[in-house]
Coordinates of C-alpha atoms and ligand atoms in Angstrom, one line a residue:
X1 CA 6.8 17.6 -22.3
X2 CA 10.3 19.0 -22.5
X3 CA 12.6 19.4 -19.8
X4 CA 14.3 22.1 -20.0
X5 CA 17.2 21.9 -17.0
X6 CA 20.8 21.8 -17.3
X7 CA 23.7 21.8 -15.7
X8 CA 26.2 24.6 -15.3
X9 CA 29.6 24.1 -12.9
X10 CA 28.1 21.3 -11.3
X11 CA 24.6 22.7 -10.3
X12 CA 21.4 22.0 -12.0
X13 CA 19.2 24.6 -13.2
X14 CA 15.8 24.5 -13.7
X15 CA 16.5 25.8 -17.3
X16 CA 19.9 27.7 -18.8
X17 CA 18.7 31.2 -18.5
X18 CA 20.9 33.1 -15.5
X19 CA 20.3 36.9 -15.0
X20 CA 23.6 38.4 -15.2
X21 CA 25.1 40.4 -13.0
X22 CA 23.8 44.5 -13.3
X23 CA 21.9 47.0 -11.2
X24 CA 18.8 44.3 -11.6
X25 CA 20.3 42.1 -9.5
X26 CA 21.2 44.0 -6.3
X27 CA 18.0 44.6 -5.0
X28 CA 16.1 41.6 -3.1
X29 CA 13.0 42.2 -4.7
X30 CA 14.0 41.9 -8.2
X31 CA 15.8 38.8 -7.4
X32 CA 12.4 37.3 -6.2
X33 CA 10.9 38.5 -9.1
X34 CA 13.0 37.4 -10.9
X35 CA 12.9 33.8 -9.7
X36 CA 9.1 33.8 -9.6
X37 CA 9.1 34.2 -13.3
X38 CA 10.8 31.0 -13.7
X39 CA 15.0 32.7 -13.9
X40 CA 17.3 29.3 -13.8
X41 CA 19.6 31.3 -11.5
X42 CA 20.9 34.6 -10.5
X43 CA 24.3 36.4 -10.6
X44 CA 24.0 39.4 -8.2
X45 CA 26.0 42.2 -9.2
X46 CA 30.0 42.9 -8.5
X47 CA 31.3 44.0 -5.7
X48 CA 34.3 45.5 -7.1
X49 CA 37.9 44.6 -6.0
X50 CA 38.5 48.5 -5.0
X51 CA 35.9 48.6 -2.3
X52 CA 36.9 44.8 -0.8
X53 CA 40.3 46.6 -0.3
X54 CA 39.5 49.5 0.3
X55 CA 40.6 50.0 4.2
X56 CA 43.7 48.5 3.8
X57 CA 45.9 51.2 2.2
X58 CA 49.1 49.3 1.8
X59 CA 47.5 46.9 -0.7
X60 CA 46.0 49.8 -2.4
X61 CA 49.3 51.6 -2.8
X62 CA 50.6 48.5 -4.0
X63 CA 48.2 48.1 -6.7
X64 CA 48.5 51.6 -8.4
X65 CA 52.7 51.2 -8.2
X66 CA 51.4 47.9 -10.4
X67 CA 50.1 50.2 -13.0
X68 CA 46.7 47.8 -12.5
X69 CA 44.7 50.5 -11.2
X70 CA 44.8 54.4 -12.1
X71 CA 45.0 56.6 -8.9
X72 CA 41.3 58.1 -10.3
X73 CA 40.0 54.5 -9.5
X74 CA 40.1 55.3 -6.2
X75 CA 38.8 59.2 -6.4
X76 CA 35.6 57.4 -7.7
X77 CA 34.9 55.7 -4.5
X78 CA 34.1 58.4 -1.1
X79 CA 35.3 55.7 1.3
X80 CA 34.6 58.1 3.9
X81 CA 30.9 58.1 3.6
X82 CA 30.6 54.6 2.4
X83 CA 29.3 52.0 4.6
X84 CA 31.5 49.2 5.2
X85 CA 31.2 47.6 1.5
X86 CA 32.3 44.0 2.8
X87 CA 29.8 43.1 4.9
X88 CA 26.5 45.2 3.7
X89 CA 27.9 42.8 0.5
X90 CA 27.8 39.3 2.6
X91 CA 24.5 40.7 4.5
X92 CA 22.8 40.9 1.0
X93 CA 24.3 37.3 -0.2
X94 CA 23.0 36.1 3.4
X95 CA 19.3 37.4 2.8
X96 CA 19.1 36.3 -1.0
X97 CA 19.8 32.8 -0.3
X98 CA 17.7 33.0 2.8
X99 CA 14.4 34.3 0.5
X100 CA 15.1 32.4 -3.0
X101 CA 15.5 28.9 -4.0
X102 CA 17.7 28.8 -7.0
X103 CA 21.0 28.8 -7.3
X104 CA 22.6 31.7 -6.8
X105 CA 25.9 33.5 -7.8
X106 CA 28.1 36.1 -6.3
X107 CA 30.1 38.4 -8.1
X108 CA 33.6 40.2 -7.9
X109 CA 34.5 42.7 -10.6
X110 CA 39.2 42.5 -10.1
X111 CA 41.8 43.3 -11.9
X112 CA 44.5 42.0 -9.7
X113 CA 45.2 38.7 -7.7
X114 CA 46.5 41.1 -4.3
X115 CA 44.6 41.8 -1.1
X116 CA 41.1 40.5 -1.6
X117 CA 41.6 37.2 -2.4
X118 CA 40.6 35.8 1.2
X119 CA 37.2 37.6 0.9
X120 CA 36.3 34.8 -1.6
X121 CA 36.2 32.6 1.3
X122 CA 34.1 34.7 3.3
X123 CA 31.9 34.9 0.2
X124 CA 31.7 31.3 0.4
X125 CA 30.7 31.0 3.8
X126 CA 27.8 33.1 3.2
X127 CA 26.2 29.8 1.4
X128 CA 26.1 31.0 -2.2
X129 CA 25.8 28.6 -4.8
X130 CA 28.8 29.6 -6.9
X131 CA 31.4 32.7 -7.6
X132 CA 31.8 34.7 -10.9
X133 CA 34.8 36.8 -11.2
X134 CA 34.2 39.8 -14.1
X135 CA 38.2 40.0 -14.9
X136 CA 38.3 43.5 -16.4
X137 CA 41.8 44.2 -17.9
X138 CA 41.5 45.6 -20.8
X139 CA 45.1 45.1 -23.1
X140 CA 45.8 49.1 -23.3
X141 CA 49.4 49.2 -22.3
X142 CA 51.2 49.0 -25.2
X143 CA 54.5 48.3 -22.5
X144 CA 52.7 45.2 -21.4
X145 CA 53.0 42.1 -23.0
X146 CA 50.2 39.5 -24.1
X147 CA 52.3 37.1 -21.5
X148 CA 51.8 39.9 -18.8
X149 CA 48.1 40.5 -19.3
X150 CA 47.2 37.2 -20.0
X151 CA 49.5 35.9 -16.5
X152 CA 47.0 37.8 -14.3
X153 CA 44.3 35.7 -15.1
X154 CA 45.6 32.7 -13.9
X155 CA 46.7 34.3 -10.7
X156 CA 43.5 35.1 -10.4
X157 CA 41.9 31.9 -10.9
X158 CA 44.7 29.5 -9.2
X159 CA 44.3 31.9 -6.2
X160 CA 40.5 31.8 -5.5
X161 CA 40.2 28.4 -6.0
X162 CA 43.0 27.4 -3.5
X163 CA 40.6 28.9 -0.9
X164 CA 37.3 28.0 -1.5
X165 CA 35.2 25.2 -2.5
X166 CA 32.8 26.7 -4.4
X167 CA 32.5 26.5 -8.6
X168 CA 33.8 29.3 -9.7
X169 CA 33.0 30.9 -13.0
X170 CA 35.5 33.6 -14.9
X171 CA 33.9 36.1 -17.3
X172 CA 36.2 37.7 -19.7
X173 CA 36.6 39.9 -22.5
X174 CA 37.2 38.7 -26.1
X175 CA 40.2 41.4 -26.3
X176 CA 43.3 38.9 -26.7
X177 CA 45.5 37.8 -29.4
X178 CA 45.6 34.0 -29.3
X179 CA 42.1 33.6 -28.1
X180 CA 41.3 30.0 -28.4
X181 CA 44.0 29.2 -26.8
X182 CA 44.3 31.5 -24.1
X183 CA 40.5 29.7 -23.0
X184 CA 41.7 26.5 -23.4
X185 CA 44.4 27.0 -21.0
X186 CA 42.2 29.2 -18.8
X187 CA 39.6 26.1 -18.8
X188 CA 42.1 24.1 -17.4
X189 CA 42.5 25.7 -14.2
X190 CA 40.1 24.7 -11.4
X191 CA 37.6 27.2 -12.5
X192 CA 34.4 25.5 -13.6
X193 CA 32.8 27.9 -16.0
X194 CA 34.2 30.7 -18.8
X195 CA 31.6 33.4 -19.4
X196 CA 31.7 34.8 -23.2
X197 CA 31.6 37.4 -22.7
X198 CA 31.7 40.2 -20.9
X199 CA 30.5 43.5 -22.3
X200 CA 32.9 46.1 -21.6
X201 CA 32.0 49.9 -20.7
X202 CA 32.6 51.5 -23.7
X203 CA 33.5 55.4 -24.1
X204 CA 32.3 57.7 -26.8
X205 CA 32.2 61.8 -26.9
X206 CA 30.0 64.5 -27.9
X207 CA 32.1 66.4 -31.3
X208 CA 30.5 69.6 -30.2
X209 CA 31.4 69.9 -26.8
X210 CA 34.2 67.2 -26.7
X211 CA 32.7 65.9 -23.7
X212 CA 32.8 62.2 -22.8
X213 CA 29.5 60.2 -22.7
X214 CA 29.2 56.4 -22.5
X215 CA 28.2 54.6 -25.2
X216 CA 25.4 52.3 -25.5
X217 CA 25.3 51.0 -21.6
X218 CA 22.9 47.8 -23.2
X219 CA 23.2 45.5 -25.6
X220 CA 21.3 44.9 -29.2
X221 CA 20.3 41.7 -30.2
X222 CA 22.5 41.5 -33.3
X223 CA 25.5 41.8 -30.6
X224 CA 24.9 38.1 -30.1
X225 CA 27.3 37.6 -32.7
X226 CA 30.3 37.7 -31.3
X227 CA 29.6 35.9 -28.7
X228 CA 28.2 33.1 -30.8
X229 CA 30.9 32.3 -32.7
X230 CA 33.4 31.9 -29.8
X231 CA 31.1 29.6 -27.8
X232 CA 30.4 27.5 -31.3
X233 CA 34.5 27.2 -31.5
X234 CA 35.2 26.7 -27.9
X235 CA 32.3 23.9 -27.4
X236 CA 33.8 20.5 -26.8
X237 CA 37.4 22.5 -27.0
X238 CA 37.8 23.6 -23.1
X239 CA 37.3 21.8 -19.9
X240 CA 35.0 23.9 -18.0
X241 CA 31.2 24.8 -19.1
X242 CA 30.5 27.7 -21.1
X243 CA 27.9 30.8 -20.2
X244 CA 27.2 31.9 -23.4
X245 CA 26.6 36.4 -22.4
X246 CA 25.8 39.7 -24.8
X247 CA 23.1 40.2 -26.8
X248 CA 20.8 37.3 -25.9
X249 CA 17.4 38.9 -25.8
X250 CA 14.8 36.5 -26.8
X251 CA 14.0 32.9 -26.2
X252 CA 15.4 32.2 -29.9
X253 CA 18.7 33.4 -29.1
X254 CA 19.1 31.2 -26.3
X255 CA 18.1 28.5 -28.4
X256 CA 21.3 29.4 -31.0
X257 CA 23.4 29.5 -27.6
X258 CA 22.5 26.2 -26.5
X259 CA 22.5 25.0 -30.2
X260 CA 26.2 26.6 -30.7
X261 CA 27.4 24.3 -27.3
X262 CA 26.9 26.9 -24.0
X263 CA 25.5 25.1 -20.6
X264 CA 23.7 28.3 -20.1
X265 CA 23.2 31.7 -21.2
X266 CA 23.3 34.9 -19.2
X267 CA 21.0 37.6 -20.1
X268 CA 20.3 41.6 -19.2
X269 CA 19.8 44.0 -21.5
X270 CA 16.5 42.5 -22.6
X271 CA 15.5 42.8 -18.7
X272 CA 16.3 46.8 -19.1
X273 CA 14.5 47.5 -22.1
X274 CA 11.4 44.9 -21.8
X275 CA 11.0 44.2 -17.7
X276 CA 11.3 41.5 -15.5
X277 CA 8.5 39.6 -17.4
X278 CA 10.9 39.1 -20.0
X279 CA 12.7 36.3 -18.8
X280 CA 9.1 34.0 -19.0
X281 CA 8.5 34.9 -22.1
X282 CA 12.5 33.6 -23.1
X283 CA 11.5 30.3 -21.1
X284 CA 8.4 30.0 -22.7
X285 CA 9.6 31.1 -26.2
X286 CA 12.7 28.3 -25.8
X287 CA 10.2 25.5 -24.5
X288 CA 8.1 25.9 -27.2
X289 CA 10.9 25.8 -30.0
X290 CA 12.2 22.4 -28.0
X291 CA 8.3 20.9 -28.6
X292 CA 8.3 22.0 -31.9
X293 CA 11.6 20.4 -32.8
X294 CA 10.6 17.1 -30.8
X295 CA 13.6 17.0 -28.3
X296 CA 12.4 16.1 -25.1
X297 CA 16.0 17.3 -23.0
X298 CA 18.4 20.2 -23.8
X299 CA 21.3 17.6 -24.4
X300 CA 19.8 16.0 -27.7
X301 CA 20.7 19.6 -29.3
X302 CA 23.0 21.1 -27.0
X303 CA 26.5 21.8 -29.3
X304 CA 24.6 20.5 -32.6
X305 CA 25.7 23.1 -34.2
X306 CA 29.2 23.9 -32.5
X307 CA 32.2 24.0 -34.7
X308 CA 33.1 20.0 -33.9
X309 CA 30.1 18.9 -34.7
X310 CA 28.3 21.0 -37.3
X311 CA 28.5 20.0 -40.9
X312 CA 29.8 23.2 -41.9
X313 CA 33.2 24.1 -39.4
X314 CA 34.0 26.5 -42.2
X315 CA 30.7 28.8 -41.5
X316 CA 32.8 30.2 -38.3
X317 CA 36.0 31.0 -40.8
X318 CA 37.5 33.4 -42.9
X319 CA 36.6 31.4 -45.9
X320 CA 32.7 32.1 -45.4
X321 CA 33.4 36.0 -45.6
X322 CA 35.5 35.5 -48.7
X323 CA 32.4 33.5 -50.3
X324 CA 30.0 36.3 -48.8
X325 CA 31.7 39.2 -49.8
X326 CA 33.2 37.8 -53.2
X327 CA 29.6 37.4 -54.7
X328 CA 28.3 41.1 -53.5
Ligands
FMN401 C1 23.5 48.7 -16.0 C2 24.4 47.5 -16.1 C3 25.2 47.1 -15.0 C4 26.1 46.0 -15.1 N1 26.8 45.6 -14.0 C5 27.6 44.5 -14.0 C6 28.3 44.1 -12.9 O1 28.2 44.7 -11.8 N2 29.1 43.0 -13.0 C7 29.2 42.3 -14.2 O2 29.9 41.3 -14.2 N3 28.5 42.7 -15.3 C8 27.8 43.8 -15.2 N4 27.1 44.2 -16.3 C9 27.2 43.4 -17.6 C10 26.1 42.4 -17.7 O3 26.2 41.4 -16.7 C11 26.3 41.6 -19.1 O4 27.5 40.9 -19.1 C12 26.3 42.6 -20.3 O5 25.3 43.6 -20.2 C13 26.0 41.8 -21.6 O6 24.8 41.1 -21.5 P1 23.5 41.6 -22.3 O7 23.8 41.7 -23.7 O8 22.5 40.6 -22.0 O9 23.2 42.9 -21.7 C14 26.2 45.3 -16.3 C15 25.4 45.7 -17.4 C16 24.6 46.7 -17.3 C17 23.7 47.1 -18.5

């Protein structure tokens, strides 16, 4: 019979599919259910960097002379009528690990390196398996350079790891010049694990009443794409594991993931539009496709077909869309 664990920033999972962090993963009883139908581990969602800091106005001023965070930022949360973020955050990180037996994540949505960086080690006291930080700095001041942008993340990383113990994971955005490289270098910080990727709010508006709406808020399954193609380059390239995230909805695409070189995959969308029951039926789906193929543990395929080791490193270059597109 196949066994189906892994390991991911040092931890073993009971198989490589995480929930990612969303609005499924803030609620205790979801996480259960989660774990009951056979999740690998959890990511519970983001606290975000603006409510951590939120009391402490000095820091906040601070940040918006940066330029890092727009003054509306901070319209969007009524601190005023908002329970003390911090520890109704820690109190739910508390209960989780108290009520569920797989590893377990916590989350911090930042864009900066300044005033929170200490509640990591709170975070880690709270006796969570591991930290993701969701970096969300999106490249869209043209005064900026790619140094600048790029410079952040490493604060970021160098900082948190200097204060806790804990593996921590960084999920980014794919939104960067010299990508390869910028994730090799990122890998070889003390982080443990690069999510790819995350999937960025996008905006989109209505052409009759010029209105801004969000675009799609989930994923397709052909937005696996993107994602696949970086993880198949990056595989045996960076020192950290790799969380292979967007647009895995079935048991088939984790098998690509896992095929392409990722330690694990994260998954949500899927959850949204088919239930909680989904994630057995990606376990299931994934453990029958091992016993088909005979492999009796995930590292007989894992990075089989990653750029270093496939037997066509062209199929992730520009020369397969000039043979594609030549002959249409
Ligand atoms: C409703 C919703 C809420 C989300 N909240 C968070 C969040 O708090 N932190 C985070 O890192 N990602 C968040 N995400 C992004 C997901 O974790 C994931 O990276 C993204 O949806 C791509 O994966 P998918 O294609 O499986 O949906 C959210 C996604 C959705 C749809």
């Amino acid at each position: 019979m196949a066994n189906l664990s892994t390991t991911y920033m040092g931890l073993n999972l009971r198989n490589p599919l995480i929930v990612a962090s969303s609005g499924l993963t803030e609620n205790i009883d979801d996480i259960v259910e989660f774990e009951a139908r056979g999740a690998g581990a959890v990511v519970i969602k983001s606290i975000f960097e603006e409510e951590i800091i939120a009391k402490a106005h000095d820091n906040l001023n601070k940040m918006q002379a940066s330029g890092f965070i727009y003054p509306e930022t901070m319209e969007y949360f009524d601190y005023d009528s908002m329970e003390d973020p911090i520890s109704n955050y820690l109190d739910f990180l508390r209960k989780v690990k108290r009520e569920t037996s797989i590893p377990i994540f916590a989350s911090i949505n930042c864009v900066t390196s300044e005033g929170w960086i200490d509640f990591a080690k709170r975070i880690e006291d709270t006796g969570v398996d591991g930290l993701e930080l969701n970096v969300f700095s999106l490249p869209s001041d043209p005064d900026r350079s790619a140094e600048e942008n790029e410079r952040i993340y490493f604060e970021i990383a160098e900082r948190v790891t200097s204060v806790v113990k804990l593996p921590v994971a960084m999920k980014v955005g794919y939104f960067n010049g010299a990508l390869a490289n910028f994730l090799v270098r990122l890998s070889s910080t003390p982080i443990k694990a690069l999510v790819l990727f995350n999937r960025f709010y996008n905006p989109d508006f209505d052409v009759n009443t010029l209105e801004f709406t969000p675009a799609s808020v989930f994923s397709t399954p052909s937005e696996i794409s993107t994602s696949l193609r970086w993880v198949a380059i990056m595989s045996g390239r960076v020192s950290c594991d790799i969380a292979a995230s967007t647009g895995v909805h079935d048991g088939n695409a984790m098998v690509k993931q896992i095929l392409a070189g990722a330690n694990a995959v994260q998954a949500c969308s899927t959850f949204y539009r088919n239930g909680k029951e989904q994630a057995s039926f990606i376990i299931r789906q994934f453990e029958e496709w091992m016993n088909s193929n005979g492999y009796k543990t995930i590292d007989e395929f894992r990075g089989k077909m990653s750029q270093k080791k496939t037997y066509n490193p062209a199929a992730f270059e520009r020369v397969q869309f000039m043979k594609y597109f030549h002959d249409l």
